[in-house]
Coordinates of C-alpha atoms and ligand atoms in Angstrom, one line a residue:
M20 CA 15.6 4.4 6.4
L21 CA 18.0 2.7 8.8
K22 CA 15.0 1.3 10.5
L23 CA 14.0 -0.6 7.3
F24 CA 17.5 -2.1 7.1
K25 CA 16.5 -4.5 9.8
Y26 CA 14.5 -6.3 7.3
L27 CA 17.7 -7.1 5.4
K28 CA 18.6 -9.7 7.9
P29 CA 17.5 -12.6 5.8
F30 CA 19.8 -11.3 3.0
S31 CA 22.8 -10.6 5.3
Q32 CA 25.0 -13.2 3.6
S33 CA 24.3 -11.9 0.1
V34 CA 24.8 -8.3 1.4
A35 CA 28.1 -9.4 2.8
L36 CA 29.0 -11.2 -0.5
V37 CA 28.2 -8.1 -2.4
L38 CA 30.6 -5.9 -0.3
V39 CA 33.4 -8.5 -0.6
L40 CA 32.9 -8.6 -4.4
V41 CA 32.9 -4.8 -4.7
F42 CA 36.1 -4.8 -2.5
F43 CA 37.9 -7.0 -4.9
Q44 CA 36.6 -5.2 -8.0
S45 CA 37.8 -2.0 -6.6
L46 CA 41.2 -3.5 -5.8
A47 CA 41.5 -4.9 -9.3
D48 CA 40.6 -1.5 -10.7
L49 CA 43.1 0.2 -8.6
Y50 CA 45.8 -2.2 -9.8
L51 CA 45.3 -1.9 -13.5
P52 CA 46.8 1.6 -14.0
T53 CA 49.9 0.4 -12.1
L54 CA 50.3 -2.6 -14.3
M55 CA 49.8 -0.4 -17.4
S56 CA 52.6 2.0 -16.2
D57 CA 54.9 -1.1 -15.8
I58 CA 54.3 -2.0 -19.4
V59 CA 55.1 1.5 -20.6
D60 CA 58.0 2.3 -18.4
T61 CA 59.7 -1.1 -18.3
G62 CA 58.4 -3.1 -21.3
I63 CA 58.2 -0.4 -24.1
V64 CA 61.2 1.7 -22.9
K65 CA 63.4 -1.4 -22.9
G66 CA 61.8 -2.9 -25.9
D67 CA 61.1 -6.2 -23.9
T68 CA 58.3 -7.9 -26.0
S69 CA 58.0 -10.9 -23.8
Y70 CA 57.6 -8.7 -20.8
I71 CA 54.9 -6.7 -22.5
L72 CA 53.0 -9.9 -23.4
R73 CA 53.4 -11.3 -19.9
V74 CA 52.2 -8.3 -18.0
G75 CA 49.6 -7.7 -20.7
A76 CA 48.2 -11.2 -20.1
F77 CA 48.1 -10.5 -16.4
M78 CA 46.4 -7.2 -17.0
L79 CA 43.7 -9.1 -19.0
L80 CA 43.3 -11.5 -16.1
V81 CA 42.9 -8.7 -13.6
A82 CA 40.4 -7.0 -15.8
A83 CA 38.5 -10.2 -16.1
V84 CA 38.5 -10.6 -12.3
S85 CA 37.1 -7.0 -12.1
G86 CA 34.5 -7.7 -14.7
L87 CA 33.3 -11.0 -13.0
C88 CA 33.1 -9.3 -9.5
L89 CA 31.1 -6.4 -11.1
I90 CA 28.7 -8.6 -12.8
S91 CA 28.2 -11.0 -9.7
A92 CA 27.8 -7.8 -7.4
S93 CA 25.2 -6.3 -9.7
F94 CA 23.3 -9.5 -9.9
L95 CA 23.4 -10.2 -6.2
S96 CA 22.5 -6.6 -5.1
A97 CA 19.6 -6.4 -7.6
K98 CA 18.3 -9.7 -6.1
V99 CA 18.7 -8.5 -2.5
A100 CA 16.9 -5.2 -3.3
T101 CA 14.0 -6.9 -5.0
G102 CA 13.8 -9.5 -2.3
L103 CA 13.7 -6.7 0.3
G104 CA 11.0 -5.0 -1.7
R105 CA 9.0 -8.1 -1.9
N106 CA 9.3 -8.7 1.9
L107 CA 8.4 -5.1 2.7
R108 CA 5.3 -5.3 0.5
S109 CA 4.1 -8.3 2.2
L110 CA 4.7 -6.9 5.6
V111 CA 2.9 -3.7 4.7
F112 CA 0.1 -5.6 3.2
A113 CA -0.2 -7.9 6.2
R114 CA -0.2 -5.0 8.5
V115 CA -2.9 -3.1 6.6
E116 CA -5.0 -6.3 6.6
S117 CA -4.8 -6.1 10.5
Y118 CA -5.9 -2.6 10.6
S119 CA -9.3 -1.7 12.0
Q120 CA -11.6 0.9 10.4
H121 CA -9.8 3.6 12.4
E122 CA -6.4 3.2 10.7
F123 CA -8.0 3.1 7.3
D124 CA -9.8 6.4 8.0
K125 CA -6.5 7.9 9.2
L126 CA -4.1 7.1 6.3
G127 CA -6.5 6.8 3.5
T128 CA -6.8 4.0 0.9
A129 CA -5.0 5.9 -2.0
S130 CA -2.1 6.8 0.1
L131 CA -1.8 3.1 1.3
I132 CA -1.6 1.9 -2.2
T133 CA 1.1 4.5 -3.2
R134 CA 3.1 3.5 0.0
T135 CA 3.0 -0.3 -1.0
T136 CA 4.1 0.4 -4.6
N137 CA 6.0 3.6 -5.4
D138 CA 7.5 4.2 -2.0
I139 CA 8.9 0.7 -1.6
T140 CA 10.4 0.9 -5.1
Q141 CA 12.2 4.0 -4.2
V142 CA 13.8 2.4 -1.3
Q143 CA 14.6 -0.6 -3.4
Q144 CA 16.5 1.5 -5.9
V145 CA 18.6 3.4 -3.5
L146 CA 19.5 0.2 -1.7
I147 CA 21.1 -1.2 -4.9
I148 CA 23.3 1.9 -5.2
M149 CA 24.1 2.1 -1.5
M150 CA 25.3 -1.5 -1.5
R151 CA 27.6 -0.9 -4.5
M152 CA 28.9 2.5 -3.3
M153 CA 29.2 1.8 0.4
V154 CA 32.6 0.0 -0.1
G155 CA 33.3 1.0 -3.6
A156 CA 33.3 4.8 -3.4
P157 CA 35.6 5.2 -0.4
M158 CA 38.0 2.5 -1.7
M159 CA 38.2 4.1 -5.1
S160 CA 38.6 7.7 -3.9
I161 CA 40.9 7.1 -0.9
G162 CA 42.7 4.2 -2.7
G163 CA 43.0 6.4 -5.8
I164 CA 44.6 9.3 -3.9
I165 CA 47.1 6.9 -2.2
M166 CA 48.0 5.4 -5.4
A167 CA 48.3 8.8 -7.1
V168 CA 50.4 10.2 -4.3
S169 CA 52.7 7.1 -4.5
K170 CA 53.1 7.7 -8.2
D171 CA 54.0 11.3 -7.9
A172 CA 53.4 13.3 -4.7
T173 CA 54.3 16.7 -6.2
L174 CA 51.8 16.2 -9.1
S175 CA 49.1 15.3 -6.5
L176 CA 49.0 18.9 -5.4
I177 CA 46.7 19.3 -8.4
F178 CA 44.0 17.6 -6.3
V179 CA 44.3 20.2 -3.8
V180 CA 42.9 22.7 -6.3
V181 CA 40.6 20.3 -8.3
L182 CA 38.8 18.5 -5.4
P183 CA 37.4 21.6 -3.6
V184 CA 36.2 22.9 -7.0
L185 CA 34.5 19.6 -7.6
A186 CA 32.9 19.7 -4.1
V187 CA 31.5 23.1 -4.6
V188 CA 30.1 22.2 -8.0
I189 CA 28.5 19.0 -6.6
F190 CA 27.1 20.6 -3.6
G191 CA 25.9 23.6 -5.4
I192 CA 23.9 21.5 -8.0
A193 CA 22.6 18.9 -5.5
G194 CA 21.5 21.7 -3.0
K195 CA 19.2 23.1 -5.9
G196 CA 18.1 19.7 -7.1
I197 CA 17.2 18.0 -3.8
P198 CA 14.3 20.2 -2.7
L199 CA 12.9 20.1 -6.2
F200 CA 12.9 16.2 -6.1
K201 CA 11.0 16.3 -2.9
A202 CA 8.5 18.7 -4.4
M203 CA 8.1 16.4 -7.4
Q204 CA 7.0 13.5 -5.0
V205 CA 4.1 15.7 -3.7
K206 CA 3.1 16.7 -7.1
L207 CA 3.2 13.1 -8.3
D208 CA 0.7 12.3 -5.4
T209 CA -1.6 15.1 -6.6
L210 CA -1.5 13.9 -10.2
N211 CA -2.4 10.4 -9.0
R212 CA -5.3 11.6 -7.0
V213 CA -6.8 13.8 -9.8
L214 CA -6.4 10.9 -12.3
R215 CA -7.9 8.3 -9.8
E216 CA -11.0 10.6 -9.2
G217 CA -11.3 11.3 -13.0
L218 CA -11.3 7.5 -13.7
T219 CA -13.6 6.3 -11.0
G220 CA -16.0 9.2 -11.4
I221 CA -16.1 9.3 -15.2
R222 CA -19.9 8.6 -15.4
V223 CA -20.7 11.4 -13.0
I224 CA -18.4 13.8 -14.8
R225 CA -20.0 12.9 -18.1
A226 CA -23.5 13.2 -16.6
F227 CA -22.8 16.6 -15.3
N228 CA -20.9 17.8 -18.3
R229 CA -17.7 18.4 -16.3
I230 CA -15.3 17.0 -18.8
D231 CA -13.7 20.3 -19.5
H232 CA -13.4 21.2 -15.8
E233 CA -11.8 17.9 -15.1
K234 CA -9.5 18.2 -18.1
E235 CA -8.4 21.5 -16.8
R236 CA -7.8 20.1 -13.3
F237 CA -5.7 17.3 -14.8
T238 CA -3.8 19.6 -17.2
E239 CA -3.0 21.9 -14.4
S240 CA -1.5 19.3 -12.1
N241 CA 0.2 17.7 -15.1
R242 CA 1.8 20.9 -16.1
D243 CA 2.9 21.5 -12.5
L244 CA 4.7 18.2 -12.3
T245 CA 6.1 18.6 -15.8
N246 CA 7.6 22.0 -15.1
T247 CA 9.3 20.8 -11.9
A248 CA 10.6 17.7 -13.6
I249 CA 12.0 19.8 -16.4
K250 CA 13.6 22.2 -13.8
V251 CA 15.1 19.1 -12.0
N252 CA 16.4 17.6 -15.1
I253 CA 17.9 20.8 -16.4
I254 CA 19.8 21.2 -13.0
M255 CA 20.8 17.5 -13.0
A256 CA 21.7 17.4 -16.7
S257 CA 24.1 20.3 -16.1
L258 CA 26.1 18.2 -13.5
M259 CA 27.5 16.0 -16.3
P260 CA 28.9 18.7 -18.6
V261 CA 30.2 20.7 -15.7
M262 CA 31.8 17.5 -14.4
M263 CA 33.4 16.8 -17.9
V264 CA 34.8 20.3 -17.9
V265 CA 36.4 20.0 -14.6
M266 CA 37.8 16.6 -15.4
N267 CA 39.1 17.6 -18.8
L268 CA 40.8 20.7 -17.4
T269 CA 42.2 18.4 -14.7
T270 CA 43.6 16.1 -17.5
I271 CA 45.0 19.1 -19.3
A272 CA 46.7 20.2 -16.0
I273 CA 48.1 16.8 -15.4
V274 CA 49.5 16.4 -18.9
W275 CA 50.8 19.8 -18.8
F276 CA 52.6 19.6 -15.4
G277 CA 53.4 16.0 -15.8
G278 CA 55.0 16.8 -19.2
I279 CA 57.3 19.2 -17.6
R280 CA 58.2 16.7 -14.8
V281 CA 58.8 14.0 -17.4
N282 CA 61.0 16.3 -19.3
N283 CA 62.9 17.1 -16.1
G284 CA 63.3 13.4 -15.5
D285 CA 61.3 13.5 -12.3
I286 CA 58.8 10.9 -13.4
Q287 CA 58.3 8.3 -16.1
V288 CA 55.7 8.6 -19.0
G289 CA 53.9 5.4 -17.7
D290 CA 53.5 6.8 -14.2
M291 CA 52.1 9.9 -15.5
M292 CA 49.5 7.9 -17.5
A293 CA 48.6 5.9 -14.4
F294 CA 48.3 9.1 -12.5
L295 CA 45.9 10.4 -15.0
Q296 CA 43.7 7.3 -14.6
Y297 CA 43.7 7.5 -10.9
A298 CA 42.6 11.0 -11.1
M299 CA 39.6 9.9 -13.3
Q300 CA 38.7 7.1 -11.0
I301 CA 38.8 9.4 -8.0
M302 CA 36.6 12.0 -9.6
F303 CA 34.2 9.4 -11.0
S304 CA 33.6 7.9 -7.6
L305 CA 33.0 11.3 -6.1
V306 CA 30.2 12.0 -8.8
M307 CA 28.7 8.6 -7.9
V308 CA 28.7 9.4 -4.2
S309 CA 27.0 12.7 -5.0
F310 CA 24.4 10.9 -7.0
M311 CA 23.8 8.7 -4.0
F312 CA 23.3 11.8 -1.8
I313 CA 20.8 13.1 -4.1
M314 CA 18.8 9.9 -4.1
I315 CA 18.9 9.3 -0.3
P316 CA 16.6 12.1 0.8
R317 CA 14.0 11.0 -1.6
A318 CA 14.2 7.4 -0.5
E319 CA 14.3 8.7 3.1
A320 CA 10.9 10.4 2.6
S321 CA 9.6 7.1 1.1
A322 CA 11.0 5.0 4.1
M323 CA 9.3 7.4 6.5
R324 CA 5.9 6.8 4.8
I325 CA 6.5 2.9 4.9
N326 CA 7.5 3.1 8.6
E327 CA 4.4 5.0 9.5
V328 CA 2.2 2.1 8.0
L329 CA 4.4 -0.6 9.8
D330 CA 4.5 1.2 13.2
M331 CA 0.8 2.0 13.3
I332 CA -0.7 -0.4 15.8
P333 CA -4.2 -1.5 15.0
E334 CA -6.5 -0.2 17.6
I335 CA -8.6 -3.3 17.7
K336 CA -6.5 -6.4 19.0
D337 CA -7.4 -9.7 20.4
A338 CA -7.4 -9.6 24.3
E339 CA -4.6 -11.1 26.2
E340 CA -6.9 -13.8 27.5
I341 CA -9.3 -14.9 25.0
K342 CA -12.5 -16.2 26.2
N343 CA -14.7 -17.9 23.8
P344 CA -18.3 -18.9 24.4
D345 CA -18.6 -22.6 24.9
S346 CA -21.9 -23.5 23.4
Q347 CA -22.9 -22.3 19.9
R348 CA -26.1 -20.3 20.1
G349 CA -26.4 -16.8 18.5
F350 CA -27.4 -14.4 21.3
V351 CA -26.6 -10.8 20.7
E352 CA -27.0 -8.3 23.6
F353 CA -26.4 -4.6 23.6
K354 CA -26.0 -3.1 27.1
D355 CA -26.1 0.7 27.4
V356 CA -23.8 1.1 24.4
T357 CA -22.4 4.5 23.6
F358 CA -20.0 5.0 20.6
S359 CA -18.6 7.9 18.8
Y360 CA -16.4 7.9 15.6
P361 CA -12.9 9.2 16.3
G362 CA -12.9 13.1 16.0
A363 CA -16.6 13.4 16.1
E364 CA -18.2 15.7 18.6
Q365 CA -21.5 13.9 19.1
P366 CA -21.6 10.2 19.7
A367 CA -23.2 8.3 16.8
L368 CA -24.9 6.0 19.2
K369 CA -26.2 6.8 22.8
D370 CA -27.4 4.3 25.5
V371 CA -28.3 1.6 23.1
S372 CA -29.7 -1.6 24.7
F373 CA -31.5 -4.5 23.2
T374 CA -31.2 -8.3 22.9
A375 CA -31.7 -10.5 19.9
S376 CA -32.1 -14.3 20.1
P377 CA -31.9 -17.2 17.9
G378 CA -35.1 -17.9 15.9
E379 CA -36.1 -14.2 16.0
V380 CA -35.9 -11.4 13.5
T381 CA -34.9 -8.2 14.8
A382 CA -35.4 -5.2 12.4
L383 CA -33.9 -1.7 12.6
I384 CA -35.7 1.1 11.0
G385 CA -35.0 4.8 11.0
G386 CA -34.0 7.8 8.9
T387 CA -30.5 8.0 7.1
G388 CA -27.9 8.9 9.4
S389 CA -29.7 7.6 12.4
G390 CA -27.0 5.2 13.3
K391 CA -28.4 1.9 11.9
S392 CA -25.1 0.9 10.0
T393 CA -23.1 2.1 12.9
L394 CA -25.0 -0.2 15.3
I395 CA -24.5 -3.2 13.2
N396 CA -20.9 -2.5 12.5
L397 CA -20.3 -2.9 16.2
I398 CA -21.4 -6.6 16.3
P399 CA -18.4 -7.9 14.3
R400 CA -16.2 -5.4 16.3
F401 CA -15.2 -3.3 13.3
Y402 CA -15.0 -0.5 16.0
D403 CA -14.6 -0.5 19.8
I404 CA -17.2 1.3 21.9
D405 CA -16.8 4.1 24.3
S406 CA -18.9 2.6 27.2
G407 CA -21.3 -0.2 27.8
S408 CA -20.9 -3.6 26.5
I409 CA -21.8 -5.8 23.6
F410 CA -22.2 -9.6 24.3
V411 CA -22.4 -12.3 21.7
D412 CA -23.3 -15.7 23.2
G413 CA -22.8 -14.2 26.6
V414 CA -19.3 -13.2 26.1
D415 CA -18.0 -9.5 25.7
V416 CA -16.9 -9.1 22.1
R417 CA -13.7 -7.5 23.3
K418 CA -12.8 -10.7 25.1
M419 CA -13.4 -13.0 22.1
S420 CA -10.9 -13.6 19.4
Q421 CA -11.9 -11.6 16.4
A422 CA -11.7 -14.7 14.1
N423 CA -14.1 -16.7 16.4
L424 CA -16.5 -13.7 16.7
R425 CA -16.7 -13.1 13.0
A426 CA -17.2 -16.8 12.1
K427 CA -20.4 -16.5 13.9
I428 CA -21.7 -13.9 11.7
G429 CA -22.9 -13.7 8.1
F430 CA -22.6 -10.1 7.2
V431 CA -24.1 -8.4 4.2
P432 CA -22.9 -4.8 4.0
Q433 CA -24.9 -1.9 2.8
K434 CA -22.7 -1.6 -0.2
A435 CA -22.1 -5.0 -1.7
V436 CA -18.5 -5.6 -2.5
L437 CA -17.6 -8.5 -4.9
F438 CA -14.2 -9.6 -6.0
T439 CA -12.9 -10.2 -9.5
G440 CA -13.5 -13.9 -10.3
T441 CA -16.4 -16.1 -11.1
I442 CA -19.8 -16.0 -9.5
A443 CA -19.1 -19.4 -7.8
E444 CA -15.9 -18.2 -6.4
N445 CA -17.5 -15.1 -5.1
I446 CA -20.2 -17.1 -3.2
R447 CA -17.5 -19.5 -2.0
Y448 CA -15.9 -16.6 -0.4
G449 CA -18.2 -17.2 2.6
K450 CA -17.2 -20.8 2.9
E451 CA -14.3 -22.2 0.9
D452 CA -15.3 -25.8 0.8
A453 CA -18.9 -25.4 -0.1
T454 CA -20.1 -28.0 -2.6
D455 CA -21.6 -27.1 -5.9
K456 CA -24.9 -28.2 -4.5
E457 CA -24.6 -25.8 -1.5
V458 CA -23.7 -22.9 -3.8
E459 CA -26.6 -23.6 -6.0
H460 CA -28.9 -23.9 -3.0
V461 CA -28.0 -20.5 -1.5
A462 CA -28.1 -18.8 -4.9
R463 CA -31.7 -20.1 -5.2
I464 CA -32.7 -18.7 -1.7
A465 CA -31.0 -15.4 -2.5
Q466 CA -33.2 -15.2 -5.6
A467 CA -30.0 -15.1 -7.7
I468 CA -30.5 -18.4 -9.6
E469 CA -32.5 -16.8 -12.4
F470 CA -30.0 -14.2 -13.5
I471 CA -27.0 -16.6 -12.9
T472 CA -28.5 -19.3 -15.2
S473 CA -29.5 -16.7 -17.8
M474 CA -25.7 -15.7 -18.1
T475 CA -23.8 -17.6 -20.7
D476 CA -21.4 -19.4 -18.3
G477 CA -23.8 -19.8 -15.3
F478 CA -22.0 -20.0 -12.1
N479 CA -18.6 -19.7 -14.0
S480 CA -19.5 -16.3 -15.4
V481 CA -16.8 -13.9 -14.6
I482 CA -17.5 -10.8 -12.5
A483 CA -15.6 -7.8 -13.6
Q484 CA -13.6 -5.6 -11.2
G485 CA -16.0 -4.3 -8.5
G486 CA -18.9 -6.1 -10.0
A487 CA -19.2 -3.6 -12.8
N488 CA -20.9 -6.1 -15.2
I489 CA -23.9 -6.7 -13.0
S490 CA -26.6 -4.5 -11.4
G491 CA -26.8 -3.2 -7.9
G492 CA -29.7 -5.6 -7.0
Q493 CA -27.8 -8.6 -8.5
K494 CA -24.8 -7.6 -6.5
Q495 CA -26.7 -7.6 -3.4
R496 CA -28.1 -11.0 -4.1
L497 CA -24.8 -12.5 -4.5
A498 CA -23.6 -10.8 -1.3
I499 CA -26.6 -12.4 0.4
A500 CA -25.7 -15.9 -1.0
R501 CA -22.2 -15.4 0.2
A502 CA -23.4 -14.9 3.8
L503 CA -25.9 -17.7 3.5
V504 CA -23.4 -20.3 2.4
R505 CA -21.6 -19.9 5.8
R506 CA -24.7 -21.0 7.8
P507 CA -23.7 -18.6 10.5
E508 CA -25.4 -18.2 13.9
I509 CA -26.1 -14.6 13.3
Y510 CA -27.3 -13.0 10.0
V511 CA -26.8 -9.2 9.6
F512 CA -28.4 -7.6 6.6
D513 CA -27.5 -3.8 6.2
D514 CA -30.3 -2.3 4.1
T515 CA -29.9 -5.2 1.7
F516 CA -33.3 -5.3 0.4
S517 CA -33.8 -1.7 -0.8
A518 CA -32.0 -2.4 -4.0
L519 CA -34.5 -5.1 -4.8
D520 CA -38.0 -4.6 -6.3
F521 CA -41.0 -5.3 -4.1
K522 CA -41.7 -8.7 -5.7
T523 CA -38.1 -10.0 -5.3
D524 CA -37.9 -8.5 -1.9
A525 CA -41.0 -10.5 -0.8
Q526 CA -39.8 -13.7 -2.4
L527 CA -36.4 -13.4 -0.8
R528 CA -37.7 -12.8 2.7
A529 CA -40.1 -15.8 2.3
A530 CA -37.2 -18.0 1.3
L531 CA -34.9 -16.6 3.9
K532 CA -37.4 -17.3 6.7
K533 CA -37.0 -21.0 6.2
E534 CA -33.4 -20.9 5.8
T535 CA -32.7 -18.8 8.9
A536 CA -35.3 -20.3 11.1
D537 CA -32.9 -21.3 13.9
A538 CA -30.6 -18.3 13.6
T539 CA -30.6 -14.8 14.9
V540 CA -31.4 -12.4 12.1
I541 CA -30.8 -8.6 12.3
I542 CA -32.2 -6.6 9.4
V543 CA -31.7 -3.0 8.6
A544 CA -34.4 -1.7 6.4
Q545 CA -36.1 1.4 4.8
R546 CA -39.5 -0.2 3.9
V547 CA -42.2 -0.8 6.6
S548 CA -43.2 -3.8 4.5
T549 CA -39.7 -5.4 5.2
V550 CA -39.9 -5.0 9.0
M551 CA -43.6 -5.5 9.5
N552 CA -43.4 -9.2 10.3
A553 CA -40.3 -9.0 12.4
N554 CA -40.4 -10.3 16.0
R555 CA -38.9 -7.0 17.1
V556 CA -38.7 -3.7 15.4
I557 CA -36.2 -1.1 16.8
V558 CA -36.8 2.5 15.7
M559 CA -33.6 4.6 15.6
D560 CA -33.4 8.3 15.6
D561 CA -30.4 10.3 16.0
G562 CA -28.4 7.6 17.5
R563 CA -30.9 6.6 20.0
I564 CA -33.5 3.9 20.2
V565 CA -36.8 5.7 20.3
G566 CA -39.1 2.7 20.1
M567 CA -39.0 -1.0 20.3
G568 CA -41.8 -3.7 19.9
T569 CA -43.7 -5.3 17.2
H570 CA -45.3 -3.5 14.3
R571 CA -48.7 -3.4 16.0
E572 CA -47.3 -2.2 19.4
L573 CA -45.2 0.5 17.8
L574 CA -48.1 1.9 15.8
T575 CA -49.6 2.9 19.1
T576 CA -46.6 3.7 21.2
C577 CA -44.0 5.3 18.9
E578 CA -44.5 8.6 17.1
V579 CA -41.4 8.3 15.0
Y580 CA -42.5 4.9 13.7
R581 CA -46.0 6.2 13.0
E582 CA -44.5 9.0 10.9
I583 CA -42.4 6.5 8.9
V584 CA -45.4 4.3 8.3
S585 CA -47.7 7.1 7.3
S586 CA -45.1 8.4 4.8
Q587 CA -45.2 5.0 3.1
F588 CA -48.8 4.0 3.3
S589 CA -52.0 5.9 2.5
E590 CA -54.6 6.3 5.3
E591 CA -56.8 3.5 3.8
E592 CA -53.9 1.1 3.8
L593 CA -53.2 1.9 7.4
A594 CA -56.7 1.2 8.5
Ligands
ADP12 P1 -27.5 5.1 8.8 O1 -26.9 3.7 8.4 O2 -28.6 4.9 9.8 O3 -28.0 5.7 7.5 P2 -24.9 5.7 9.8 O4 -24.8 4.6 10.9 O5 -24.2 5.2 8.6 O6 -26.5 5.9 9.4 O7 -24.4 7.0 10.3 C1 -24.7 7.5 11.5 C2 -23.8 8.7 11.8 O8 -22.5 8.5 11.9 C3 -24.0 9.8 10.7 O9 -24.2 11.0 11.3 C4 -22.7 9.8 10.0 O10 -22.3 11.1 9.5 C5 -21.7 9.3 11.0 N1 -20.7 8.3 10.4 C6 -20.9 7.3 9.7 N2 -19.7 6.7 9.4 C7 -18.8 7.4 9.8 C8 -17.3 7.4 9.8 N3 -16.7 6.3 9.2 N4 -16.6 8.4 10.4 C9 -17.3 9.4 11.0 N5 -18.6 9.5 11.2 C10 -19.4 8.6 10.5
MG13 MG1 -26.7 2.8 6.6

């Protein structure tokens, strides 16, 4: 957690101010019982009304100072803690944005969300308490003891008995509670996971009649969490009554022995009353400190999870010396590229070499799992390769800046991802300053105009979260429009056309042909009809290129291609 405190730097003035305010508040609180004993012992005993009024007014003033300090300290410490929370959240978010696919695979999306929200809140809460207690608790307990001893050293011997008892009680209860608190965090994670799966998979769950099974799973982790929470709360709830018993017994002891000493004339009544209040202050501050020690381990675990995110260095970084291609063209070249996913035994791509040039269409075809998506994910450098090199416009992608490289590419992923917002906003994601005319133009080419205009608000129709209110094919067409609006040098379509019916597929490809005439086009496809007219068809099998050429050439040279073709066409159609 200490590591996170370096992010408190922008707030150092406010933190210092909180500490000073708490200091004065504690001083005022320590002073009040003494003033009271003055009123009792001097004012009341002598019957001096004006003295009582004078000191009473002063007491009110001191109490007001204490109250003001307390209010300002609370306000400022809350402000500092929420400010730190805000900064940490944006730090974590920025760091996660810079992650490459590797880091996402390592930490997991669900965990990244909990770390950005729940874990940061934990740290935030404990920070408020720490700021208030760091100065307050030692002052109140040590100051209280000093004041109490100064009132009556003999009576202070009571503390020698009480404080160890208190310590045993606190440590006993905290020792039982802390491990349970930690277990609760893990159980909360589990509950979150089960709930998330249940919500996102609700259709599948219904379709397979697994509602009861899911309910059971949820009930089980819910009960698990509840039981632990109840146990923790019973333990923690017992802290207060036990403390009260100890405190009240202490009060009785002080009044008992104090009464004897007052009777003997050793101390005055007012001093005994002040002593009683100091005893309360000491014990209360000890209880607060113990609460802090219960909360710190929990926040510590959260802080570790946050640090893990902040410390993870993205594997893909811009090179020290960035070299960007001078002329805009759109050449893509793979040279003996071998790539394996982290932790995988077999490389997903082996010795892949090919070139794609502007004005050409390069099509990738092959069975599922043959490495087509893997291959095209390497062009925008989502992953770094094991050996070989990938050149875009003659420069190794590892030497270019990622921003520059990706600006050249219009990427349509296999699974279309849309963002909450209007259709026009989603298309403009590709190019922020696209005019209405451009947006409409690309929607027309992507064969999306028909369904867009049939929606009530046209281009201003709102897309629900994850594009839930439009079909898969419609999503794909919007994703295509988004890539088109950039007018990139290189178009990459990952299996974009298989969600479309044959007619739309053909229309779309005809319209695309004109639009992308000067660009490099790389298409991943399932259907032979989609790749037939490509300048170059690359046949993939098990991570290798097993055939390359035009449709006609491949029919005679490539066995795998022939198999794919014959599985989709009848003998007559082939002839
Ligand atoms: P295709 O797009 O041709 O269907 P992919 O390129 O998606 O195939 O997958 C090729 C191989 O790489 C598969 O065996 C798959 O299991 C593996 N693979 C794909 N993505 C990952 C990943 N993120 N981590 C590990 N292995 C992966
Ligand atoms: Mg794929």
